Coordinates of C-alpha atoms in Angstrom, one line a residue:
Chain A
K1 CA -13.8 -12.0 3.8
N2 CA -10.7 -10.9 4.5
Q3 CA -11.2 -7.1 6.3
V4 CA -9.3 -5.1 8.4
E5 CA -10.2 -2.4 10.6
Q6 CA -8.4 0.1 11.6
S7 CA -8.8 2.8 14.8
P8 CA -9.3 5.5 15.4
Q9 CA -10.3 7.0 11.8
S10 CA -8.7 10.3 12.8
L11 CA -6.4 11.2 15.7
I12 CA -4.9 14.6 17.0
I13 CA -2.7 15.1 19.7
L14 CA 0.2 17.4 20.5
E15 CA 3.5 17.2 19.8
G16 CA 5.8 15.2 22.3
K17 CA 2.7 13.2 23.2
N18 CA 2.6 9.4 22.8
C19 CA -0.5 7.7 20.9
T20 CA -1.6 4.2 20.4
L21 CA -3.1 3.1 16.5
Q22 CA -5.1 -0.2 16.4
C23 CA -5.8 -3.0 13.7
N24 CA -8.2 -6.1 14.1
Y25 CA -8.1 -8.1 10.8
T26 CA -10.2 -11.1 9.8
V27 CA -7.5 -12.7 7.3
S28 CA -7.0 -16.1 7.3
P29 CA -4.3 -18.0 6.9
F30 CA -2.2 -15.0 8.0
S31 CA 1.2 -14.5 6.9
N32 CA 2.6 -11.1 8.1
L33 CA 1.2 -7.7 9.1
R34 CA 2.4 -4.7 8.0
W35 CA 2.4 -0.8 8.9
Y36 CA 3.1 1.8 6.6
K37 CA 3.1 5.7 6.9
Q38 CA 1.8 7.7 4.2
D39 CA 2.0 11.3 3.9
T40 CA 0.0 13.6 2.0
G41 CA 0.6 13.4 -2.0
R42 CA 3.0 10.4 -1.8
G43 CA 3.2 6.7 -1.5
P44 CA 2.9 4.8 1.5
V45 CA 6.7 3.8 3.1
S46 CA 7.1 1.0 5.5
L47 CA 7.4 0.9 8.9
T48 CA 7.2 -2.5 10.0
I49 CA 6.9 -5.9 8.8
M50 CA 5.8 -8.7 11.6
T51 CA 5.2 -12.6 10.8
F52 CA 3.6 -14.9 13.1
S53 CA 5.7 -15.4 15.4
E54 CA 6.9 -11.5 16.3
N55 CA 5.4 -10.2 18.8
T56 CA 6.8 -6.7 19.0
K57 CA 8.8 -4.7 16.5
S58 CA 10.6 -1.3 16.8
N59 CA 11.5 1.1 14.3
G60 CA 13.0 4.2 16.0
R61 CA 9.9 5.9 17.6
Y62 CA 7.8 3.3 16.2
T63 CA 6.7 -0.1 18.0
A64 CA 4.5 -2.2 16.3
T65 CA 2.7 -5.1 18.2
L66 CA 1.1 -8.3 16.9
D67 CA -1.5 -10.8 18.9
A68 CA -2.2 -13.3 16.1
D69 CA -4.4 -15.2 19.1
T70 CA -6.9 -12.1 18.6
K71 CA -6.1 -11.2 15.6
Q72 CA -5.0 -7.4 16.5
S73 CA -1.9 -5.3 16.2
S74 CA -1.2 -2.1 17.5
L75 CA 1.0 0.6 16.3
H76 CA 2.7 2.7 19.3
I77 CA 4.5 6.4 18.4
T78 CA 6.3 8.0 21.5
A79 CA 7.3 11.3 21.9
S80 CA 5.5 12.5 18.5
Q81 CA 6.9 15.0 16.1
L82 CA 5.3 17.3 13.9
S83 CA 6.6 15.4 10.9
D84 CA 4.6 12.3 11.8
S85 CA 1.4 13.9 10.5
A86 CA 0.2 11.3 8.2
S87 CA -2.0 8.3 7.5
Y88 CA -0.9 5.3 8.9
I89 CA -2.1 1.9 7.0
C90 CA -2.0 -1.5 8.1
V91 CA -2.0 -4.2 5.7
V92 CA -2.3 -7.9 6.3
I93 CA -1.1 -10.7 3.7
A94 CA -2.3 -14.0 3.7
S95 CA -0.3 -17.0 3.2
G96 CA -0.5 -19.5 0.4
G97 CA -2.2 -19.0 -3.0
S98 CA -2.3 -16.0 -5.1
Y99 CA -0.9 -12.8 -3.3
I100 CA -3.6 -10.2 -2.4
P101 CA -3.0 -8.0 0.4
T102 CA -5.7 -6.6 2.1
F103 CA -5.7 -2.9 3.2
G104 CA -7.0 -1.1 6.2
R105 CA -8.6 2.4 5.3
G106 CA -5.7 4.0 7.5
T107 CA -5.7 6.3 10.6
S108 CA -4.8 10.0 9.9
L109 CA -2.9 11.5 12.3
I110 CA -2.2 15.3 13.0
V111 CA 0.3 16.3 15.3
H112 CA 0.0 20.1 16.4
P113 CA 2.5 22.1 17.6
Chain B
N1 CA 19.4 4.6 -7.2
A2 CA 16.0 6.2 -8.5
G3 CA 13.7 3.6 -6.2
V4 CA 10.1 3.5 -8.1
T5 CA 9.4 6.1 -10.5
Q6 CA 5.7 6.6 -12.0
T7 CA 4.7 8.9 -15.2
P8 CA 2.9 11.3 -15.6
K9 CA 2.2 12.4 -12.0
F10 CA -0.9 13.5 -13.3
Q11 CA -3.4 13.2 -16.1
V12 CA -7.2 14.3 -17.1
L13 CA -9.0 12.0 -19.5
K14 CA -12.1 12.2 -21.3
T15 CA -14.2 9.2 -21.0
G16 CA -13.7 6.5 -23.4
Q17 CA -10.0 8.0 -24.0
S18 CA -7.1 5.3 -23.6
M19 CA -3.8 5.6 -21.8
T20 CA -0.8 4.0 -20.2
L21 CA 0.5 4.8 -16.8
Q22 CA 4.3 4.0 -16.7
C23 CA 6.1 2.4 -13.5
A24 CA 10.0 1.6 -13.5
Q25 CA 12.3 0.1 -10.8
D26 CA 16.0 0.2 -10.6
M27 CA 16.7 -2.2 -8.0
N28 CA 16.0 -5.1 -10.3
H29 CA 13.3 -6.7 -8.1
E30 CA 11.2 -9.1 -9.6
Y31 CA 7.7 -8.3 -7.9
M32 CA 6.0 -5.5 -8.9
S33 CA 2.4 -4.5 -8.6
W34 CA -0.5 -2.2 -9.1
Y35 CA -2.9 -0.2 -6.8
R36 CA -5.8 2.4 -7.2
Q37 CA -6.6 4.3 -4.0
D38 CA -9.9 5.9 -3.1
P39 CA -11.4 8.4 -0.7
G40 CA -12.5 6.7 2.4
M41 CA -11.1 3.1 1.1
G42 CA -8.1 0.8 1.2
L43 CA -5.7 0.4 -1.3
R44 CA -7.0 -1.8 -3.6
L45 CA -4.8 -4.5 -6.0
I46 CA -5.1 -3.8 -9.4
H47 CA -2.7 -6.2 -11.0
Y48 CA 0.8 -7.8 -9.9
S49 CA 3.7 -9.7 -11.7
V50 CA 6.1 -11.9 -10.1
G51 CA 8.8 -11.6 -12.7
A52 CA 9.5 -10.4 -16.5
G53 CA 6.8 -12.4 -18.7
I54 CA 4.3 -13.3 -15.9
T55 CA 1.3 -11.3 -14.7
D56 CA -1.7 -12.0 -12.8
Q57 CA -4.9 -10.0 -11.6
G58 CA -5.7 -8.7 -8.2
E59 CA -8.6 -7.5 -6.7
V60 CA -10.0 -5.3 -8.9
P61 CA -8.3 -6.1 -12.8
N62 CA -11.5 -4.8 -14.9
G63 CA -10.8 -1.7 -17.4
Y64 CA -7.1 -2.4 -16.8
N65 CA -4.5 -4.1 -18.6
V66 CA -0.5 -4.9 -17.9
S67 CA 2.6 -6.4 -19.5
R68 CA 6.0 -7.4 -18.2
S69 CA 8.7 -7.4 -20.7
T70 CA 11.3 -6.2 -18.6
T71 CA 12.0 -6.5 -14.8
E72 CA 12.2 -2.8 -14.5
D73 CA 9.3 -1.6 -16.4
F74 CA 5.5 -2.6 -15.4
P75 CA 3.0 -0.3 -17.3
L76 CA -1.2 -0.1 -16.8
R77 CA -3.2 0.3 -19.9
L78 CA -6.3 2.0 -19.4
L79 CA -8.4 0.6 -22.4
S80 CA -11.3 2.9 -22.6
A81 CA -11.2 5.2 -19.5
A82 CA -14.6 5.8 -17.1
P83 CA -15.3 8.3 -14.4
S84 CA -15.2 5.1 -12.0
Q85 CA -11.8 5.2 -12.7
T86 CA -10.7 8.1 -11.3
S87 CA -8.2 7.6 -8.5
V88 CA -4.8 7.8 -7.2
Y89 CA -2.9 4.9 -8.8
F90 CA 0.3 3.5 -7.2
C91 CA 3.2 1.5 -8.9
A92 CA 5.1 -0.7 -5.8
S93 CA 7.6 -3.2 -5.8
S94 CA 9.8 -5.8 -3.7
G95 CA 12.6 -8.3 -4.2
E96 CA 10.4 -11.6 -3.4
T97 CA 9.6 -13.7 -6.1
G98 CA 6.2 -15.4 -5.2
A99 CA 3.8 -15.2 -2.9
V100 CA 5.4 -17.0 0.1
A101 CA 8.4 -15.3 -0.2
I102 CA 6.9 -11.9 0.6
A103 CA 6.9 -12.6 4.0
G104 CA 10.1 -10.6 4.8
E105 CA 10.2 -8.4 1.8
T106 CA 9.9 -4.4 2.2
Q107 CA 7.8 -3.2 -0.7
Y108 CA 8.6 -0.1 -2.2
F109 CA 6.0 2.5 -3.6
G110 CA 6.5 5.1 -6.5
P111 CA 5.2 8.6 -5.7
G112 CA 2.0 8.0 -7.7
T113 CA -0.4 9.2 -10.5
R114 CA -3.0 11.4 -10.0
L115 CA -6.3 10.2 -13.1
L116 CA -9.0 12.6 -13.1
V117 CA -11.5 11.0 -16.1
L118 CA -14.4 13.6 -16.9

């Protein structure tokens, strides 16, 4: 069964600090991996999309890495801001056949001033 | 562009009632989908459509119907609401036209509809 596991479940950091969120997956065959940011009460917003051949992709202060061999991804947030407080969701999409993405449960990040 | 819009924002139903959640996008996207999000769980795909006139089931389709008569609209119908359908529903769209093309396309989500079934 395809699964996406995210850790930690929740994280509290001080404003200005860096943090790294983890995503492990068992989805196969792999097509692409996405990170979304979801603010409370809103729909998810795409941060990065990574395909098999990509190891690193940045979007401002967000940097995602992908190790397709170990089936792991991370999202690194640099110099956190209060507006980074949100849930971060990892999604993995399999290739071929019907399109049914596998979503992780998300990491809840709280940035304190 | 308004992006992806959903109505209503909130809805309370009694068990057995039916209703339609509306979703519209103005980006001329071929691919549209419906998800539900429950506490402590990841989003789960209900139904999706790769273009007008074409729909398919996702991971949790039971109790829901969809149709796609136009590119812009993708309504989700609850036939006979049950308390287990209490959830937040998100509609999403993207420009890909098939499962293979989805690889590089950003998916845009609507603001969600919060549904409570009593």
